[in-house]
Tab-separated table of C-alpha atoms and ligand atoms in Angstrom:
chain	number	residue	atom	x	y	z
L	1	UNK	CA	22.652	-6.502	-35.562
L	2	UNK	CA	20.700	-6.547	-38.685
L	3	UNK	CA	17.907	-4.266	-39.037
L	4	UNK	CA	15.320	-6.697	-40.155
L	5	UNK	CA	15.990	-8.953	-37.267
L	6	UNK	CA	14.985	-6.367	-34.713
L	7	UNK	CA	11.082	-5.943	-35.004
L	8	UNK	CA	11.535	-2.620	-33.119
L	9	UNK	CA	13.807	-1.186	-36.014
L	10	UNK	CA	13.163	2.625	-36.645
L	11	UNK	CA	11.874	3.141	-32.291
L	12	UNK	CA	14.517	4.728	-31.980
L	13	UNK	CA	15.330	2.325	-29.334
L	14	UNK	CA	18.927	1.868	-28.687
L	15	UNK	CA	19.487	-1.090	-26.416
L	16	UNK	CA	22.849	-2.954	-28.528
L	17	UNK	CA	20.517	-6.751	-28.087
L	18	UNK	CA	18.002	-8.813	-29.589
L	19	UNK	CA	14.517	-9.628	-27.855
L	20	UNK	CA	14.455	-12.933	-26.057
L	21	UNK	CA	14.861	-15.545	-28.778
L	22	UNK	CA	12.455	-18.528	-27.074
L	23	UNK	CA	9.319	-16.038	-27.449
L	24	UNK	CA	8.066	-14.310	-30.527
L	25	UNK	CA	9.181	-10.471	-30.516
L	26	UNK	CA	6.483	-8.323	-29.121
L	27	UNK	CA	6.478	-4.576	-28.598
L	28	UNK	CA	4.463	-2.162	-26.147
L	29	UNK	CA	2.202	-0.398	-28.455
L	30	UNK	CA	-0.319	1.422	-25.703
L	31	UNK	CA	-0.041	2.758	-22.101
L	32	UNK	CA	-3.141	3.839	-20.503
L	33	UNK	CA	-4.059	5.423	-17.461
L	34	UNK	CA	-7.651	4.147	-16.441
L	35	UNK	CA	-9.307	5.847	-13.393
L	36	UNK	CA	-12.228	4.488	-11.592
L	37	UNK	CA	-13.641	4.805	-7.873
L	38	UNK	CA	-16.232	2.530	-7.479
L	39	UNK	CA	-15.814	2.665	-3.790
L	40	UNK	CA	-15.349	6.521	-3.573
L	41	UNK	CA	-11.425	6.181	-3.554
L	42	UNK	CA	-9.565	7.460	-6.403
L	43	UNK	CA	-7.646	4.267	-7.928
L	44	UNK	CA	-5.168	4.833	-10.912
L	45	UNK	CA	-4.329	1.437	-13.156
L	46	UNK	CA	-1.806	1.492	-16.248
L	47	UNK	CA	-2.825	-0.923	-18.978
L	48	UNK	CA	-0.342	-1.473	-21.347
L	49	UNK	CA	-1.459	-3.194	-24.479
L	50	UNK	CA	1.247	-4.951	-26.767
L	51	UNK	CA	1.577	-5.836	-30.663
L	52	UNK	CA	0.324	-9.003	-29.954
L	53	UNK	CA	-3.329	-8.585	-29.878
L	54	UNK	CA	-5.157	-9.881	-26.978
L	55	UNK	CA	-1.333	-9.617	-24.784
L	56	UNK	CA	-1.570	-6.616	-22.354
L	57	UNK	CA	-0.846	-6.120	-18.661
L	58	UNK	CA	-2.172	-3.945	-15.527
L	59	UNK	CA	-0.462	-2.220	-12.672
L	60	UNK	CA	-1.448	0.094	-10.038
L	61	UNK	CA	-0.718	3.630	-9.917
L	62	UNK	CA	-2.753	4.594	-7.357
L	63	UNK	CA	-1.954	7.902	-4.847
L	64	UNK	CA	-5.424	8.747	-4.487
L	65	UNK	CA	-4.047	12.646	-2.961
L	66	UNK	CA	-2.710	13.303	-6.675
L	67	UNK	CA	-4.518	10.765	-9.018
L	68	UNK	CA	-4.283	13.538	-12.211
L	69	UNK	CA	-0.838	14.337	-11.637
L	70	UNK	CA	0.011	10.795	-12.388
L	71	UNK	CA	-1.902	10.475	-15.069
L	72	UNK	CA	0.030	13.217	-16.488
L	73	UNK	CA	2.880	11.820	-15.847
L	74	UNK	CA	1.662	8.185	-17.568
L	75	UNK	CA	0.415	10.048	-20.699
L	76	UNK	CA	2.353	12.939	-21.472
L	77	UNK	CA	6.233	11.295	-20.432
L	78	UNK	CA	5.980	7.041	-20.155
L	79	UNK	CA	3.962	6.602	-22.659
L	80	UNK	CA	6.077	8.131	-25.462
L	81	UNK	CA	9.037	6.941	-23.416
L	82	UNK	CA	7.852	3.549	-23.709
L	83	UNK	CA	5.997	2.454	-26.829
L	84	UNK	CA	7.825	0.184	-29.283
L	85	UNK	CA	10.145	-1.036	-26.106
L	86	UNK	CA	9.689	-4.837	-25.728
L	87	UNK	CA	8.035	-5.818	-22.937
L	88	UNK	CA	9.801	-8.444	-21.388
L	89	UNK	CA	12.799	-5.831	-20.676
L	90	UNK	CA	11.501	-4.872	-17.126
L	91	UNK	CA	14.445	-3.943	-15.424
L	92	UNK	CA	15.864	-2.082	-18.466
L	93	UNK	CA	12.380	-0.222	-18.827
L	94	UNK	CA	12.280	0.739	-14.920
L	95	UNK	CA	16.160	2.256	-14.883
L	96	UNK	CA	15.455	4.050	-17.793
L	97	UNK	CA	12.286	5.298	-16.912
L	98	UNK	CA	13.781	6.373	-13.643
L	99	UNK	CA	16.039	8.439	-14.930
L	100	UNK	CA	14.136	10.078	-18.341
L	101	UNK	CA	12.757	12.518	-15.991
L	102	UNK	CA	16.800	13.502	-14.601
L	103	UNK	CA	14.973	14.893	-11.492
L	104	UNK	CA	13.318	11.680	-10.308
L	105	UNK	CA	11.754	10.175	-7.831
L	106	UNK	CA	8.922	10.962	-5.849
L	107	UNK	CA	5.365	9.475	-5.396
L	108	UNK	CA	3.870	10.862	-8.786
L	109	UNK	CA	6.340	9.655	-11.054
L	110	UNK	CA	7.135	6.508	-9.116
L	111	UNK	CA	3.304	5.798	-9.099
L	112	UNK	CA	3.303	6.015	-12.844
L	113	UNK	CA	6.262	3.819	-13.293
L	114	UNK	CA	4.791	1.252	-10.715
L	115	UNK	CA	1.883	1.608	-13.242
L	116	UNK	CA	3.853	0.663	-16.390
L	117	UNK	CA	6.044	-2.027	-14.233
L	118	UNK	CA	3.321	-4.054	-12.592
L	119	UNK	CA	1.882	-4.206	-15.789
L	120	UNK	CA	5.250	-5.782	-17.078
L	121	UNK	CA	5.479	-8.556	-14.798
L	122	UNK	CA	1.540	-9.310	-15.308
L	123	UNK	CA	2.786	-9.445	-19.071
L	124	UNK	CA	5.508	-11.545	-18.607
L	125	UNK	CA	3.981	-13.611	-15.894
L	126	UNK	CA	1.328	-14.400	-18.976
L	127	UNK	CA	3.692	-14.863	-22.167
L	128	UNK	CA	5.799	-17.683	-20.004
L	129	UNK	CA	2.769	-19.038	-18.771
L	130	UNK	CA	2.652	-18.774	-15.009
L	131	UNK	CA	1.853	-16.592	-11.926
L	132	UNK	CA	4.580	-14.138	-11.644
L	133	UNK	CA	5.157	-15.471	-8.118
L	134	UNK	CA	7.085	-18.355	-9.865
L	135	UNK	CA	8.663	-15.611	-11.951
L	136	UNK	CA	10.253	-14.347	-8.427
L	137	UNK	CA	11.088	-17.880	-6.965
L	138	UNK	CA	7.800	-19.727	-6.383
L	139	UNK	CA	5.711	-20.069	-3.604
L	140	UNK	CA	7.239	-20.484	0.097
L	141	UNK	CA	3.545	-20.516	1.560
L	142	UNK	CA	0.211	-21.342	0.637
L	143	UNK	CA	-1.446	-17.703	1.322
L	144	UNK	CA	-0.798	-14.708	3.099
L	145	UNK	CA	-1.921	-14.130	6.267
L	146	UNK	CA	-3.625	-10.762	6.574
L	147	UNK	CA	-4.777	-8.022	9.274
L	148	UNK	CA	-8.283	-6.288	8.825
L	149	UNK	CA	-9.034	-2.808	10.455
L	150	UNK	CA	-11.977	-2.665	13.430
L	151	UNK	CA	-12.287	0.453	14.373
L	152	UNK	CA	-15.240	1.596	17.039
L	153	UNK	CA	-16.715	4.957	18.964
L	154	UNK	CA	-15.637	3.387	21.988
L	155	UNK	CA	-14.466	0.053	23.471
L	156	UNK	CA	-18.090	-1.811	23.464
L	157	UNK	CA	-18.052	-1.142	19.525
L	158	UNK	CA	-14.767	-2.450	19.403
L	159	UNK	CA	-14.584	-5.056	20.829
L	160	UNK	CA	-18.142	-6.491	18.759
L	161	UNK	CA	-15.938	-5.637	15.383
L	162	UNK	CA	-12.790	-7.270	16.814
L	163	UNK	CA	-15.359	-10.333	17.417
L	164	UNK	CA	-17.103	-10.251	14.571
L	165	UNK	CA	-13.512	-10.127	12.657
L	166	UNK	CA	-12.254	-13.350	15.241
L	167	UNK	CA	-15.740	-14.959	13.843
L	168	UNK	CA	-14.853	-15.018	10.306
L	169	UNK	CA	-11.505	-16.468	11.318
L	170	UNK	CA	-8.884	-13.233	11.148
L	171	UNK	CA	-6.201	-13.583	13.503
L	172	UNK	CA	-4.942	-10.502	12.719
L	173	UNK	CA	-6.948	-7.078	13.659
L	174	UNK	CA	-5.880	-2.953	13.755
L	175	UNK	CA	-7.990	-1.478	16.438
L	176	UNK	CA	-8.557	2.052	16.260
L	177	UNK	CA	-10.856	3.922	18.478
L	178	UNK	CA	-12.670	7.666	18.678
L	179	UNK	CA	-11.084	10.115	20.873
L	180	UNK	CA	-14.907	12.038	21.535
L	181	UNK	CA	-14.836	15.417	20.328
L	182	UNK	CA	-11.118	14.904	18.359
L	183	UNK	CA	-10.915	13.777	14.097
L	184	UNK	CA	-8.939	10.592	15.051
L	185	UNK	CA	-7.278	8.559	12.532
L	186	UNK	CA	-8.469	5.490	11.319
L	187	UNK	CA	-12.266	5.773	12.121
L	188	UNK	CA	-14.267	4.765	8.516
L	189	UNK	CA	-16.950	6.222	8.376
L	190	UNK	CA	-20.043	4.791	11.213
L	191	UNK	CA	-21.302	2.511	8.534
L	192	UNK	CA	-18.103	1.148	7.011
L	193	UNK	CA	-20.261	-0.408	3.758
L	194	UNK	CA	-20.643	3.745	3.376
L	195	UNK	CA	-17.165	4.194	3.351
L	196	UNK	CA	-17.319	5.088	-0.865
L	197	UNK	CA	-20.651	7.503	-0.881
L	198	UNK	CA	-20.697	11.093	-1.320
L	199	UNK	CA	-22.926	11.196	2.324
L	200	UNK	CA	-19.225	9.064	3.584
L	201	UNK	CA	-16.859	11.787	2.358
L	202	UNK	CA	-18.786	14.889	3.857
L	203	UNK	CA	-18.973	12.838	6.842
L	204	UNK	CA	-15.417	11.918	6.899
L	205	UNK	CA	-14.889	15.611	5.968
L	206	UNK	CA	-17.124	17.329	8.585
L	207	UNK	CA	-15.113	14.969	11.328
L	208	UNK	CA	-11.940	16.040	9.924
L	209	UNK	CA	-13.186	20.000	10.849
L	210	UNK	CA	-12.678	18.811	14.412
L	211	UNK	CA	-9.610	19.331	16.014
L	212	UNK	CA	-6.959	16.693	17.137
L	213	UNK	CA	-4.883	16.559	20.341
L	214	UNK	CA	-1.596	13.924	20.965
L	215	UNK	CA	-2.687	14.592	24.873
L	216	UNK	CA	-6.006	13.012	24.857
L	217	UNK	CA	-5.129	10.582	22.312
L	218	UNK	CA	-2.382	9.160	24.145
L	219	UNK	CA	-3.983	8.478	27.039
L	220	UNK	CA	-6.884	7.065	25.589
L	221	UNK	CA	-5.004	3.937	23.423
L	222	UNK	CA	-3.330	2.228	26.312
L	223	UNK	CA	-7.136	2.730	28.121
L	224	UNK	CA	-8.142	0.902	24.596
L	225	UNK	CA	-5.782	-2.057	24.309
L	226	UNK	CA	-6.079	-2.366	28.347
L	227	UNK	CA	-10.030	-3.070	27.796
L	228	UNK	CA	-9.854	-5.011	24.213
L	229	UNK	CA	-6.928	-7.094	25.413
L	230	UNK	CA	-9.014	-8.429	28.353
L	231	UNK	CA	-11.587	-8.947	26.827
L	232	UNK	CA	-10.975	-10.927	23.785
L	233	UNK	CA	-7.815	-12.775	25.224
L	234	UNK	CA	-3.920	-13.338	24.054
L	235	UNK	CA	-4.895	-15.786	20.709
L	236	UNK	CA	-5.365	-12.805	18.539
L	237	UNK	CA	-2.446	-10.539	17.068
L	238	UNK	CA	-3.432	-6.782	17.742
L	239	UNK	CA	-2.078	-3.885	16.172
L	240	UNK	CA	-2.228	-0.102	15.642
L	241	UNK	CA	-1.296	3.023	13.435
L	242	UNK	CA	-0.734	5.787	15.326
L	243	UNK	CA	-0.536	7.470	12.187
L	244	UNK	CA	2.500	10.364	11.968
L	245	UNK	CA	1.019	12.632	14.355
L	246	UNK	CA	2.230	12.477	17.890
L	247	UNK	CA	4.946	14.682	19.024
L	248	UNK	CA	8.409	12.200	19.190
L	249	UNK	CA	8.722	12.083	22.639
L	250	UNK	CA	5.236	11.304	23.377
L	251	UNK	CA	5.039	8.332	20.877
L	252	UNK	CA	8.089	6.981	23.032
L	253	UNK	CA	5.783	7.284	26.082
L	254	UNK	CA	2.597	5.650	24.172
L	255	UNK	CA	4.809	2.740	22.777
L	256	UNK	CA	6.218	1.919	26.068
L	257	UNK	CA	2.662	1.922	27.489
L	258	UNK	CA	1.603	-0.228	25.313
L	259	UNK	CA	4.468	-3.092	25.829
L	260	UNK	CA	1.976	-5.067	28.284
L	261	UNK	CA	-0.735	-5.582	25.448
L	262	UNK	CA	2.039	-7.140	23.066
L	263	UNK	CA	1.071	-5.794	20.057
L	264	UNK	CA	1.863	-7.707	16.935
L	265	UNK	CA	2.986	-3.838	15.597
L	266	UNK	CA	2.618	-0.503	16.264
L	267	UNK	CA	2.811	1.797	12.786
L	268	UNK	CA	3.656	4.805	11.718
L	269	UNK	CA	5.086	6.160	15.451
L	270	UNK	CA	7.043	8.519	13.547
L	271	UNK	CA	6.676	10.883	10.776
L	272	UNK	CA	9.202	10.438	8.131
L	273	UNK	CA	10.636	13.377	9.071
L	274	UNK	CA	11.462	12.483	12.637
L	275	UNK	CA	12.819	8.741	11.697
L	276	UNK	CA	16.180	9.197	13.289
L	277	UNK	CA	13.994	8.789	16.886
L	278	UNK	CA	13.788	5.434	16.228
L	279	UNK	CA	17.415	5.170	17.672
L	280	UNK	CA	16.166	6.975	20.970
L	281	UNK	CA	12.919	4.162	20.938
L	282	UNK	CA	13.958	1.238	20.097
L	283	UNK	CA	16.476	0.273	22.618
L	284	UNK	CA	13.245	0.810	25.632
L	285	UNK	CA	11.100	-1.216	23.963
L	286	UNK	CA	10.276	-4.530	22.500
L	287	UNK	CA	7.147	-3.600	21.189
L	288	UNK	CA	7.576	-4.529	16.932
L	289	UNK	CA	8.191	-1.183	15.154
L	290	UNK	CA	5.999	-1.189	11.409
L	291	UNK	CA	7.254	2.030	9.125
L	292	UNK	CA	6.978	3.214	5.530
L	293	UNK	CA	4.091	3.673	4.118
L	294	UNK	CA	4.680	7.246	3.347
L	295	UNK	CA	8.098	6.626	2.357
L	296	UNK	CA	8.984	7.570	-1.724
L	297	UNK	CA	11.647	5.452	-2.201
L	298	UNK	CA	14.219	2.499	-0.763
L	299	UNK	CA	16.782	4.711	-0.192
L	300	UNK	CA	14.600	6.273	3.004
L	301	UNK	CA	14.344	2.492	4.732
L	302	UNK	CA	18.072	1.870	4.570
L	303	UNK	CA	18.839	3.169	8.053
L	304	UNK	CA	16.253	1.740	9.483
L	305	UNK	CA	16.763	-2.127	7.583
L	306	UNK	CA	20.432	-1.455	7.958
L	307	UNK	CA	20.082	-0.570	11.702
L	308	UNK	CA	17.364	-2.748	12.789
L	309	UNK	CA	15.298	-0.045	13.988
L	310	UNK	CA	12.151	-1.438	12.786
L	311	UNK	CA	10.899	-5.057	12.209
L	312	UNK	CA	7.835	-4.273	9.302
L	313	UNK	CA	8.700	-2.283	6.177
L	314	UNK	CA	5.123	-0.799	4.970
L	315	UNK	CA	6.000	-0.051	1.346
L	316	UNK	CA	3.034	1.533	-0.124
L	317	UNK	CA	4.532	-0.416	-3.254
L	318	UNK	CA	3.135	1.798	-5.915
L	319	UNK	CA	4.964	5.084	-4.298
L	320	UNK	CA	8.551	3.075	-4.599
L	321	UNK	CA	7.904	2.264	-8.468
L	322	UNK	CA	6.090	-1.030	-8.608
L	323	UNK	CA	7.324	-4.943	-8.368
L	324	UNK	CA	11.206	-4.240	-9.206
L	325	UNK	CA	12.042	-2.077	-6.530
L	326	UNK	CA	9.684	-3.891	-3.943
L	327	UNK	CA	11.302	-7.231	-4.535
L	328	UNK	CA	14.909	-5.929	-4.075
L	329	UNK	CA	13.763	-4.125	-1.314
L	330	UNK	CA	12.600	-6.831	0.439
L	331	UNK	CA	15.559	-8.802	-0.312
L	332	UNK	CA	17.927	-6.336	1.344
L	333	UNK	CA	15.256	-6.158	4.080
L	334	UNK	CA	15.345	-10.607	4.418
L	335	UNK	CA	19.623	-10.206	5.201
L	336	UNK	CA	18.808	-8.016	8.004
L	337	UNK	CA	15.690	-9.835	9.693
L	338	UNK	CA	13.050	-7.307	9.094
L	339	UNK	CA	10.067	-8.720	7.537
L	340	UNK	CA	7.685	-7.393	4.680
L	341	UNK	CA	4.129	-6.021	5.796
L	342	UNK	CA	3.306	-4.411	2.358
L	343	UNK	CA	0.822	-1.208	2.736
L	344	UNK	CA	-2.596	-2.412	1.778
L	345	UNK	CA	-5.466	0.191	1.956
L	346	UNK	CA	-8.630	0.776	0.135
L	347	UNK	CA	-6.349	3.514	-1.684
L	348	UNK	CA	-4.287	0.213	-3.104
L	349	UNK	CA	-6.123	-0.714	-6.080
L	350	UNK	CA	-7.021	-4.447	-6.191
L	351	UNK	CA	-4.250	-4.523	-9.050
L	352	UNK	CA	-2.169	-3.103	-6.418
L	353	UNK	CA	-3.436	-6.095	-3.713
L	354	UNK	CA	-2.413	-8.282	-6.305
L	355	UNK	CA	1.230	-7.196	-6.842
L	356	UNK	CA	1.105	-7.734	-2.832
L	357	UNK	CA	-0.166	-10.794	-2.909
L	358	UNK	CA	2.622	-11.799	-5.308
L	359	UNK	CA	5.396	-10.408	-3.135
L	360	UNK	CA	3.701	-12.062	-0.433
L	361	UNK	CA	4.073	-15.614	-1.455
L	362	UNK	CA	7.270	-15.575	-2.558
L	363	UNK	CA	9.410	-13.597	0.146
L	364	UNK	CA	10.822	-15.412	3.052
L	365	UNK	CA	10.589	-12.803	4.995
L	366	UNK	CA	6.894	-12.082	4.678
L	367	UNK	CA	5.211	-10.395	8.236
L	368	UNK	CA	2.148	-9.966	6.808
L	369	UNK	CA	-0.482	-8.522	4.365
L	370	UNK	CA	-2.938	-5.829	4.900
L	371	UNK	CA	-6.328	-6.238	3.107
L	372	UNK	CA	-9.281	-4.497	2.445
L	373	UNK	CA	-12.668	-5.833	1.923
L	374	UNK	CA	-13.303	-4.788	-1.388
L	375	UNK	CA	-17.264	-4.377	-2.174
L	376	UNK	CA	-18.585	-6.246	-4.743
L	377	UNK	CA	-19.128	-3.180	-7.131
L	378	UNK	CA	-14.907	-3.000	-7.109
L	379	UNK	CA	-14.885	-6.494	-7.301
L	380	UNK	CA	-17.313	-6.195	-10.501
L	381	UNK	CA	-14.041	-3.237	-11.995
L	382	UNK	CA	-11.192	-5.800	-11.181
L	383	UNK	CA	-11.829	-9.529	-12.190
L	384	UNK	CA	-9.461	-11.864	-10.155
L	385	UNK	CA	-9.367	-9.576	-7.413
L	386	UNK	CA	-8.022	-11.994	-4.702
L	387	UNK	CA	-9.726	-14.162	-2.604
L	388	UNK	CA	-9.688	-13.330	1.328
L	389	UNK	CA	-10.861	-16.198	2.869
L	390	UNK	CA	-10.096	-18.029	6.466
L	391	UNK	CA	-8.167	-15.042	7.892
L	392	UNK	CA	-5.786	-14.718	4.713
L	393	UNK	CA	-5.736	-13.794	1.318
L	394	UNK	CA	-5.030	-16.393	-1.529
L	395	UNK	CA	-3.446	-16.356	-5.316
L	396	UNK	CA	-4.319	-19.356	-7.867
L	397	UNK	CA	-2.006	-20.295	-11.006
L	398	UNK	CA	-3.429	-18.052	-13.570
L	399	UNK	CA	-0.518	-16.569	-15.624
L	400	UNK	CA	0.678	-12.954	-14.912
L	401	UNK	CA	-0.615	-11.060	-11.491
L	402	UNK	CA	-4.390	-13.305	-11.996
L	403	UNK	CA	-6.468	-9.830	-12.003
L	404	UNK	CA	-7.973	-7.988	-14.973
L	405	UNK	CA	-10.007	-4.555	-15.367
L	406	UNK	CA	-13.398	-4.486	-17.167
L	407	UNK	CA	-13.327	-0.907	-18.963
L	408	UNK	CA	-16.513	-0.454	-19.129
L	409	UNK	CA	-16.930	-1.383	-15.406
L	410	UNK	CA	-14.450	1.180	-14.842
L	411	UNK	CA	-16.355	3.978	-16.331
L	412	UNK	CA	-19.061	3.708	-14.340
L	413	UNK	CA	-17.277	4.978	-11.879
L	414	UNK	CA	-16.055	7.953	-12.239
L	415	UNK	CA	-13.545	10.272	-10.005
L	416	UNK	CA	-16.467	12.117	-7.401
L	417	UNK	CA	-16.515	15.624	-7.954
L	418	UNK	CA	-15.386	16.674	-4.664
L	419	UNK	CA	-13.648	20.069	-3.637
L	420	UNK	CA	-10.345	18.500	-3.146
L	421	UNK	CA	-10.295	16.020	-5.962
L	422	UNK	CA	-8.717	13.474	-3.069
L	423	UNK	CA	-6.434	15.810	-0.868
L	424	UNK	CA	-6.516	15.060	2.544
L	425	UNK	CA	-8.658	18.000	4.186
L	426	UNK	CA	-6.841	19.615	6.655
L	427	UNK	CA	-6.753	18.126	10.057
L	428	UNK	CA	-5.637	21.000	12.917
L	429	UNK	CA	-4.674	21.378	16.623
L	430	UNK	CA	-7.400	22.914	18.899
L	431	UNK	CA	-5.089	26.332	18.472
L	432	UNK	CA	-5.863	25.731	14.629
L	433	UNK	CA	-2.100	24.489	13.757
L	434	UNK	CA	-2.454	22.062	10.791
L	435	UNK	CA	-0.825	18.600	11.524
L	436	UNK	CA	0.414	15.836	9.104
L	437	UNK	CA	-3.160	13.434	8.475
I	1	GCO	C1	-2.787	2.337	6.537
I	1	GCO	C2	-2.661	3.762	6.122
I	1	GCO	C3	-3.827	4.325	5.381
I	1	GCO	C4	-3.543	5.743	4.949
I	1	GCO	C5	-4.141	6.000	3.586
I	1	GCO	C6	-3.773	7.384	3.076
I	1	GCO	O1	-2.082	1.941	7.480
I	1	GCO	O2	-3.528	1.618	5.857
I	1	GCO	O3	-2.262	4.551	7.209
I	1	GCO	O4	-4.999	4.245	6.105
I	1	GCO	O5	-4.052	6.669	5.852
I	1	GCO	O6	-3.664	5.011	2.718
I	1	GCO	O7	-4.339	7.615	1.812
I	2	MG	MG1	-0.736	3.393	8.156
């Protein structure tokens, strides 16, 4: 190989081949770690800028708990790692990335590697001139279908979100509903458009002071889906995230109580920790089974893919390392007939939605896509942040992942200066043990 012929001569890159001949050489010259909350949430992107001026990709690094840590990680290990690499070497990039750090893993350095790797297939999405969804096999649907979150004080509250959602032509809805006097999961804050102010947090903090119970709980979800479920009728899919924190043996008891209201899922039953009770669950009910989200890499879904002991893998893609891992993932997932329901929280950044969205329209085995109503000032950060519309969310054909971030935007928007700089503040049993959030 002659030294003038490779344009990344003197990196100190050792790969033994030339860059792709059909595209003129190009090497990563910048990766950034830009961090914004315009809606109160702690979102991490990687921009990484190339040596052709004007070429440059995005990709979400987002895990809002330990948004420095990954910046660290982005700025003081990948970054080094990575510039004068060409871009278009993804899967090269990502293995070797995975193991520069010999210990690896985890959701820090897999966030910052999701960063660097989302940005790659927005980069190479744009240099061959299409949506990376053609990159991964073209579209199998037109958009994906996704499930919004109504959550209420009690069933009358509801119900008028569950409507309101039906109105503007979701099919899809999460219902979660206050246990009075208890910090339940998955209650916004009363006025969801507060859900990014400072008043929001203290609010959402102050609730979390209250204790939690899996007794009351329990018996108050079946109550729920009883009352919602007669009210608004069969032609909507419901669902629910119970969220990690019941005791095994009682999420048994609350999924087999909730078999008559045919849920489309029910999330998170388990903790990670306890995942080998899906063998003791799944063979008493038919209720579909949606796990992952808090999983750190593919390695932890293999039993359950391999098994079928679930039927929704929630990959929370940015804590598995981005695009590369995600699409295998879901590949392995496809053999075994368990379908993709990619995690999709306002602690996603809308570069994050739009790796999704991606995924979404090219896998087979797509269940479906949760979204988050982004508010305009987010929409304002990330230009191209898709479209939800008519109960699903849609791509177009601009090249790469279709979303940008304005900079300057960005900045105005800086982390909040909160106490826990976006730990989860301890939630605890009425005797004061602390449970998993
Ligand atoms: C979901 C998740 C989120 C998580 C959040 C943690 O199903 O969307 O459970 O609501 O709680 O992403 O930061
Ligand atoms: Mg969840």
């Amino acid at each position: 190989m002659s030294e003038t012929a490779d344009p990344r001569a003197g990196s100190g890159d050792v790969r033994p081949w030339e860059p792709c001949s059909s595209l003129p050489p190009v090497t990563i010259t910048d990766v950034k770690a830009i961090c914004t909350a315009p809606d109160g949430i702690r979102l991490v992107v990687v921009k990484v800028e190339t040596s052709d001026a004007g070429l440059y990709g995005v990709g979400c690094a987002t895990f809002t708990q330990r948004p420095l840590a990954v910046v660290a990680a982005i700025e003081h290990y990948l970054k080094p790692f990575l510039v004068g690499r060409d871009p278009d070497d993804i899967e090269d990039i990502w293995q070797a990335s995975f193991v520069s750090s010999y210990w690896r893993g985890g959701p820090v350095l897999n966030n910052a590697m999701s960063g660097v790797d989302e940005a790659l297939w927005d980069i190479k999405g744009k240099r061959a001139g299409m949506p990376v969804y053609q990159l991964l096999g073209g579209r199998v649907r037109r958009a994906a279908d996704v499930y919004v979150h109504a959550n209420g004080r009690d069933v009358d509250e509801l119900e008028d979100r569950v409507r309101a959602f039906m109105a503007d032509g979701f099919r899809h809805i999460r219902c979660q509903i206050d246990v009075p006097g208890y910090a339940t999961y998955g209650r916004g804050s009363a006025d969801p458009s507060a859900t990014g102010t400072r008043e929001a947090a203290a609010d959402r903090l102050a609730r979390h002071q209250n204790p939690w119970e899996p007794g009351p709980y329990c018996r108050v979800v079946p109550r729920m889906f009883e009352a919602i479920r007669a009210r608004v009728g069969d032609d909507v899919e419901l669902l629910h995230d119970v969220h990690e924190r019941v005791p095994p043996i009682m999420a048994v008891q609350l999924a087999k109580d909730l078999e008559p209201y045919r849920l489309f899922f029910l999330e998170d039953v388990f903790a990670p920790e306890d995942q080998e009770y899906f063998r003791l669950l799944r063979p008493q009910v038919s209720t579909p089974l949606a796990m992952g989200e808090l999983y750190v890499s593919q390695a932890e879904y293999v039993p359950l893919i391999r098994d079928r002991l679930i039927d929704f893998i929630r990959v929370h893609i940015s804590d598995i390392g981005g695009i590369t891992p995600a699409r295998k993932l879901a590949a392995f997932a496809e053999v075994l007939g368990v379908r993709t329901a990619w995690h999709g929280p306002g602690d996603v950044s809308p570069v994050g939605h739009a790796a999704n969205l991606h995924l979404d329209l090219a896998a087979s085995n797509f269940g479906i896509q949760e979204a988050y109503l982004f508010p305009e000032r987010t929409r304002e950060v990330f230009p191209g942040c898709p479209e939800i519309r008519d109960g699903a969310m849609w791509a177009d054909d601009r090249p790469g992942l279709g979303i940008d971030i304005d900079e300057a935007a960005a900045a105005k928007y800086p982390f909040p200066d909160h106490a826990y700089n976006g730990a989860w503040p301890e939630i605890r049993r009425a005797d004061g043990t602390v449970i998993r959030p």
